[in-house]
Coordinates of C-alpha atoms (C1' of nucleotides) and ligand atoms in Angstrom, one line a residue:
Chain A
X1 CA -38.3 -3.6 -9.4
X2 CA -34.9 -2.7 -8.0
X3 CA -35.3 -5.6 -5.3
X4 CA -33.0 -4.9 -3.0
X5 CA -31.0 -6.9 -0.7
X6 CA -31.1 -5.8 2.9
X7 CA -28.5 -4.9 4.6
X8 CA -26.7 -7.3 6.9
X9 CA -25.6 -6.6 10.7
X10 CA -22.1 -5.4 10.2
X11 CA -23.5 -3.1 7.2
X12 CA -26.1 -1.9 9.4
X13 CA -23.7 -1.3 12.1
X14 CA -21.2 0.5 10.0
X15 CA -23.9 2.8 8.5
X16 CA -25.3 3.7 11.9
X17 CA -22.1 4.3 13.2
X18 CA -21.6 7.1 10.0
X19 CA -25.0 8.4 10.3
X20 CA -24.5 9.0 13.6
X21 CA -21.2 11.2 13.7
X22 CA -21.3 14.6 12.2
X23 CA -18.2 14.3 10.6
X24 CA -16.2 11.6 8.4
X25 CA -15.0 8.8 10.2
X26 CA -11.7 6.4 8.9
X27 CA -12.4 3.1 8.6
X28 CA -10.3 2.7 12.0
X29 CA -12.5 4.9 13.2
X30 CA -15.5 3.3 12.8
X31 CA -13.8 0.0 14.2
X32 CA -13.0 1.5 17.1
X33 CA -16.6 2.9 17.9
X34 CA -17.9 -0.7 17.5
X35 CA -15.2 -2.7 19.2
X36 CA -18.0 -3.2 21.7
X37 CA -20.7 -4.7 19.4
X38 CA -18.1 -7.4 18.9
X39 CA -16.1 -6.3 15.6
X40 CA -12.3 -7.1 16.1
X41 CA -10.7 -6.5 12.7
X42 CA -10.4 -4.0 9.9
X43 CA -11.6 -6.7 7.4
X44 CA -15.2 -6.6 9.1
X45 CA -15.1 -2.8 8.5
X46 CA -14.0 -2.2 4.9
X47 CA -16.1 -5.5 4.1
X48 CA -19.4 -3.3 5.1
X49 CA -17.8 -0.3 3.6
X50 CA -17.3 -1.9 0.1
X51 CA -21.2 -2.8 -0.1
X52 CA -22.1 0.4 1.0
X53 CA -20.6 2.2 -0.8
X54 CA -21.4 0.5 -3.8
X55 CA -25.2 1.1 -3.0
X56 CA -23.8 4.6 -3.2
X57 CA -25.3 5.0 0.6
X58 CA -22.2 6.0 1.9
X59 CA -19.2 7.8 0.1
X60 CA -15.6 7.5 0.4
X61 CA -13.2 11.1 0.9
X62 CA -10.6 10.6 -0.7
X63 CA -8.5 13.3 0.2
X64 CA -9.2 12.1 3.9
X65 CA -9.2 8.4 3.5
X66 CA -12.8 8.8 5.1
X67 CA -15.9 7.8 4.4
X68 CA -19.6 9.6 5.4
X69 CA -23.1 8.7 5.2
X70 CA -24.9 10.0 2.1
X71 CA -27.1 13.4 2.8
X72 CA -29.0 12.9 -0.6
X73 CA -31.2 10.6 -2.4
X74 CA -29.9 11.6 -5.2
X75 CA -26.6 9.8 -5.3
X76 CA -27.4 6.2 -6.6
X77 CA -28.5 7.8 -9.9
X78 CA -26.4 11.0 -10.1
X79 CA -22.9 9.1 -9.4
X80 CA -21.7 12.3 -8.6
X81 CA -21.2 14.6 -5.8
X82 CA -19.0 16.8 -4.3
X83 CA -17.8 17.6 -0.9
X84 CA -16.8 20.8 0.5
X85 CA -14.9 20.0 4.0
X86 CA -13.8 22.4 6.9
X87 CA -10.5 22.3 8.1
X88 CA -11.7 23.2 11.4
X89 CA -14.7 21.9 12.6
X90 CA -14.1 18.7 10.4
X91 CA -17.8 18.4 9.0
X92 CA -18.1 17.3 5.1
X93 CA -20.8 19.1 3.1
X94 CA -22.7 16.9 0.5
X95 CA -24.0 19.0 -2.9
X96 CA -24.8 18.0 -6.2
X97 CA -24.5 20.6 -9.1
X98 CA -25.9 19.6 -12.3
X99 CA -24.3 22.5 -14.1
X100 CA -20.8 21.2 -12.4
X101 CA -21.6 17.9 -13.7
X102 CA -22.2 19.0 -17.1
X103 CA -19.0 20.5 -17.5
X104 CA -17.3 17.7 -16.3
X105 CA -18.8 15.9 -18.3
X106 CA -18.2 17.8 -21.4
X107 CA -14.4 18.5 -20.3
X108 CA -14.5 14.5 -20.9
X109 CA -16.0 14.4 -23.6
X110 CA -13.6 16.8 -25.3
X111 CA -10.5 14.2 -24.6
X112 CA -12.9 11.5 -25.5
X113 CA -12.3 10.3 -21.6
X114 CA -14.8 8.3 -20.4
X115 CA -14.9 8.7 -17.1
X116 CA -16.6 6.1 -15.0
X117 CA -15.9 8.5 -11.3
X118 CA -15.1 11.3 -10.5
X119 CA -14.2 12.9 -7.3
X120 CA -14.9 16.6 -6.2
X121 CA -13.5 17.4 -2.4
X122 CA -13.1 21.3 -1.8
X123 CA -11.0 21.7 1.7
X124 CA -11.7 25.2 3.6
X125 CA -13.7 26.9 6.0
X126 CA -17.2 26.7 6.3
X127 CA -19.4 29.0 7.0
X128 CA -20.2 28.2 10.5
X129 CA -16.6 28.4 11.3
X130 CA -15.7 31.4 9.4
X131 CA -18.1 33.2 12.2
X132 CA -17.3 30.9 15.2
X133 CA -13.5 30.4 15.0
X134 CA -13.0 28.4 17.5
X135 CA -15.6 25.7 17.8
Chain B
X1 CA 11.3 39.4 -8.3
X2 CA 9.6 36.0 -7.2
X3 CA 13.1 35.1 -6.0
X4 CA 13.2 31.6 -6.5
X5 CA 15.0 29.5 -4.2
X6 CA 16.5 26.8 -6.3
X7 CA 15.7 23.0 -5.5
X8 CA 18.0 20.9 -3.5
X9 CA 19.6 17.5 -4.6
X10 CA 16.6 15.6 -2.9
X11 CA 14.4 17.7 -4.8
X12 CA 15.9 17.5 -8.1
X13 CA 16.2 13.9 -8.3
X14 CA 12.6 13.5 -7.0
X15 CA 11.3 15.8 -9.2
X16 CA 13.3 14.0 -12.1
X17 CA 12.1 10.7 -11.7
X18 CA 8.7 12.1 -11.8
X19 CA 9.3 14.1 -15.1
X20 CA 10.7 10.9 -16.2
X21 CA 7.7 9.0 -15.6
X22 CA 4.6 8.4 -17.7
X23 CA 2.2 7.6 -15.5
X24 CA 1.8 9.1 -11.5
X25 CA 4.3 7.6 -8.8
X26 CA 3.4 6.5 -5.1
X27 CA 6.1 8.0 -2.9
X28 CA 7.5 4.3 -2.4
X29 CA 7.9 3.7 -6.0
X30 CA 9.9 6.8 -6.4
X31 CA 12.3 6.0 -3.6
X32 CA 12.7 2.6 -5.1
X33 CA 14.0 4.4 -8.3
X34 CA 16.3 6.4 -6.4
X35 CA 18.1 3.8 -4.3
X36 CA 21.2 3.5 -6.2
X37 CA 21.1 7.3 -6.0
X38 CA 22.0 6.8 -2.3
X39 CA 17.7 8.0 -1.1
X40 CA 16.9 4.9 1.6
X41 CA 14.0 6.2 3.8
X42 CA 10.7 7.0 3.1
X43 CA 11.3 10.6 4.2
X44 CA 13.9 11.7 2.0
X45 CA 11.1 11.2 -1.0
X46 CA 8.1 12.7 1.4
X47 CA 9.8 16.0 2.6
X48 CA 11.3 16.3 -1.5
X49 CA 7.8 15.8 -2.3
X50 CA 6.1 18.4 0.3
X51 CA 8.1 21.0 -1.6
X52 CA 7.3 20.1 -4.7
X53 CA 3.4 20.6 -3.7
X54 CA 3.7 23.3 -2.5
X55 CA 5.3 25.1 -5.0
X56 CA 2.6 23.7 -7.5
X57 CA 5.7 22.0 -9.4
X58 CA 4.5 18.6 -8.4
X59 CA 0.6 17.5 -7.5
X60 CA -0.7 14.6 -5.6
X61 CA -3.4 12.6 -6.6
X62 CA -5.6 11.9 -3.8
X63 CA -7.3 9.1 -5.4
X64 CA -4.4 7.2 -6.0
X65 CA -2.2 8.3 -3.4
X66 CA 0.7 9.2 -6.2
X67 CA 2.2 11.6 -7.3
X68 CA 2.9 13.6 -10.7
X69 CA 4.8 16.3 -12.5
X70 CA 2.7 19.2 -12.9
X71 CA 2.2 19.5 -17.2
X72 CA 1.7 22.8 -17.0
X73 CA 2.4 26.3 -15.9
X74 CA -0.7 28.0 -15.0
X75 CA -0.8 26.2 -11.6
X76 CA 1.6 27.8 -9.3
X77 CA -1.6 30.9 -9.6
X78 CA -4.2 29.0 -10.4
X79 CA -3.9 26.6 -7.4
X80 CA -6.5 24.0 -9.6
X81 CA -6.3 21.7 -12.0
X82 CA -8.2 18.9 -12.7
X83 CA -7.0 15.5 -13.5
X84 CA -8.3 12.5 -15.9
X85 CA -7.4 9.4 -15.0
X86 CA -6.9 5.7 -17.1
X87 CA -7.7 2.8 -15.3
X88 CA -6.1 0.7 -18.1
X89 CA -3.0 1.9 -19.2
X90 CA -2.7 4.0 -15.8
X91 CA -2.1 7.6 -17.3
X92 CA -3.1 10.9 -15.6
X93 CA -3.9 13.9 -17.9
X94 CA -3.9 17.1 -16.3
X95 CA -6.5 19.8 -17.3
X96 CA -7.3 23.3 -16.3
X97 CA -10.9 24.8 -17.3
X98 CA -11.9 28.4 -16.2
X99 CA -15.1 27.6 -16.1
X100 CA -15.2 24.5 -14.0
X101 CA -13.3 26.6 -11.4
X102 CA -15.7 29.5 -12.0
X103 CA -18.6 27.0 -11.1
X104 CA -16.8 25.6 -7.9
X105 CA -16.0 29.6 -7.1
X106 CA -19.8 30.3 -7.2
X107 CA -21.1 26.7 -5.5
X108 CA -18.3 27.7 -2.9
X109 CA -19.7 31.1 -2.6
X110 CA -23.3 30.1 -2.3
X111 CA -22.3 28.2 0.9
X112 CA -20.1 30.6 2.2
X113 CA -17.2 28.2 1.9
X114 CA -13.9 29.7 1.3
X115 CA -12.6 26.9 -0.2
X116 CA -8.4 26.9 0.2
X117 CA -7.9 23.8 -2.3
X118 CA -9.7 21.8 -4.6
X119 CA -9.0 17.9 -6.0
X120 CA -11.0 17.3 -9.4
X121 CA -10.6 13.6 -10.6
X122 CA -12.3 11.7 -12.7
X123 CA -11.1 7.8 -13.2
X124 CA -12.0 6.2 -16.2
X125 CA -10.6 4.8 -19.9
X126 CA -8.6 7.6 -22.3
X127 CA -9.2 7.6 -25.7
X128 CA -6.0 5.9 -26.1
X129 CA -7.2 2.8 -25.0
X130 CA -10.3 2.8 -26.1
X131 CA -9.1 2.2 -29.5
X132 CA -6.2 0.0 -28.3
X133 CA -7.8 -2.0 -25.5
X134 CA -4.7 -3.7 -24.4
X135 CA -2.4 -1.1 -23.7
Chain C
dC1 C1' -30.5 -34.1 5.5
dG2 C1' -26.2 -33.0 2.2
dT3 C1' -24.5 -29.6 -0.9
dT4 C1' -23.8 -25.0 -2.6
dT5 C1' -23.2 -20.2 -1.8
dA6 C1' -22.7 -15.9 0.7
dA7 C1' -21.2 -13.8 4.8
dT8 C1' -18.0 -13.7 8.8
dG9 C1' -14.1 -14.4 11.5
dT10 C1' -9.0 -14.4 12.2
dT11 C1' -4.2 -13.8 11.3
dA12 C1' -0.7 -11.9 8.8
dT13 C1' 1.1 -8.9 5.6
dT14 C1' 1.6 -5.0 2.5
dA15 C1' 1.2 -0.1 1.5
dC16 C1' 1.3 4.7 2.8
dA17 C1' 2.9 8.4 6.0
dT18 C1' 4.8 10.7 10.1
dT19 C1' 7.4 11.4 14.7
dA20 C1' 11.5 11.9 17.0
dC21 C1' 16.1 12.6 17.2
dA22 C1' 20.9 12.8 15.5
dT23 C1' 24.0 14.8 12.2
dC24 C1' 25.8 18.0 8.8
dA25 C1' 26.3 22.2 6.3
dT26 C1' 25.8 27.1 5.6
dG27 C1' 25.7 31.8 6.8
dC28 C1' 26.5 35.3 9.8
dA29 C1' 27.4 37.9 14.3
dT30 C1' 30.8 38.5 17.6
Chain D
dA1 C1' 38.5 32.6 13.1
dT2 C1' 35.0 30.9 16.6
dG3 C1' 30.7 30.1 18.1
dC4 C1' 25.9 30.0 17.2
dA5 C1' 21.6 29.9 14.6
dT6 C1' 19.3 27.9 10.7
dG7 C1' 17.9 24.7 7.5
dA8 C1' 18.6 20.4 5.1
dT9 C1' 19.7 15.3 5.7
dG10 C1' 20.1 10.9 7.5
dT11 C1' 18.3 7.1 10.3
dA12 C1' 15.3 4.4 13.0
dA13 C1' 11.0 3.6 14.8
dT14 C1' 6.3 4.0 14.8
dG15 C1' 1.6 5.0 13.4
dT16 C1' -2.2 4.6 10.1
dA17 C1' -4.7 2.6 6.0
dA18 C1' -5.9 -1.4 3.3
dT19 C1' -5.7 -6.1 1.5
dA20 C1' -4.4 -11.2 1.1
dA21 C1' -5.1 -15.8 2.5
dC22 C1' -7.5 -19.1 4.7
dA23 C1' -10.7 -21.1 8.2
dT24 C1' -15.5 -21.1 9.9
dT25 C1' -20.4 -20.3 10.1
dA26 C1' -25.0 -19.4 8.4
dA27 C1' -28.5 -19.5 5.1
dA28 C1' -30.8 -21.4 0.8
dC29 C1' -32.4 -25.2 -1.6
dG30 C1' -32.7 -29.7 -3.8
Ligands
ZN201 ZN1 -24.5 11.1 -1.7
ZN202 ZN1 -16.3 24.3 10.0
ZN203 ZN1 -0.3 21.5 -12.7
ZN204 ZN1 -5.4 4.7 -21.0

DNA sequence: CGTTTAATGTTATTACATTACATCATGCAT
DNA sequence: ATGCATGATGTAATGTAATAACATTAAACG
């Protein structure tokens, strides 16, 4: 059935607020864009954040302490995506690689690791950027 | 020649604590191990630690915000490693696969994304404590 | 209704990291 | 030697990210 629970105001908020920007936004971030829709503290933020990205809607950078809206569909299944994200313009590309994946998962395997999460964040220049330097 | 600048005092002792440790360090628990070794600001242990990095001797685990001694050699060149992470007993295992850098190279290349740095962790239970569930 | 439960709001605190500026040591050119 | 440039250190203050603790409100349900 997978019933599932919609989404409450702040959640909807928060999500908008991601879809909305091109690029990852801090949790700060994202309370400062919706100061005005009556969210005050932090708490109300990462609150939303948590339940999102649980659903796996939204995904959390870690080597940004960022989070960004989900590009797939994929995700609540997969568990696993990587991120390749520009130094200069900022943006965050989603992909999924089940190739990738596999070997992950058989580099766990191998050390009998069971991983439960795994993070794949690739910092650079994207292609857009490479052309445009200055954007 | 690689002429080698050698590591100051700050550096050594940093970089000892974390050789001494078993499991990853935030930068705050390292400079609370090196208090009676006169360190008393946060920035002694951050600008030991930005050297460390950068030289590949030392890597920082985005996930955790820590930091740990690097267990091998092969990463001043290879520039990534991969890192398997115990939720339990709190260990971080370094690894280095060709091919899982191979297949980031070629998803990299398929985007036209010259990727500059790459964070692979996966969190999860080690074999260890699987066997031994309380650690 | 009255009671339970989930979601929110609010304040304070903890954890992580950097900026700015003063001081000290070292090496080297005059 | 003296003065100057350079790099490492020390210190304080501040900025940024995340959570704890507790009060309040709203929905669900008998
Ligand atoms: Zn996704
Ligand atoms: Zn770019
Ligand atoms: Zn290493
Ligand atoms: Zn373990």
């Amino acid at each position: 059935m997978t019933s599932t629970k919609p989404l409450t105001a702040n959640q909807q908020l928060v999500l908008g607020v991601l879809k909305r920007s091109p690029s990852p936004l801090s949790a700060y971030d994202i309370l400062h864009r919706l100061r005005n829709k009556g969210l005050k503290a932090p708490l109300q933020v990462y609150r939303a954040l948590k339940v999102l990205v649980d659903l796996g809607i939204t995904h959390r950078l870690e080597s940004l302490n960022a989070f960004v809206a989900c590009s797939g569909e994929n995700c609540r299944q997969a568990g696993m995506s990587g991120f390749m994200i520009c130094n200069l313009c900022g943006r965050a590309q989603e992909f999924y690689n089940r190739q990738l994946n596999d070997k992950l998962q058989s580099i766990s395997a191998d050390q009998e690791f069971v991983a439960s999460h795994t993070v794949v964040e690739s910092s650079g220049i994207c292609a857009q950027c490479k052309k445009t330097p200055v954007n």
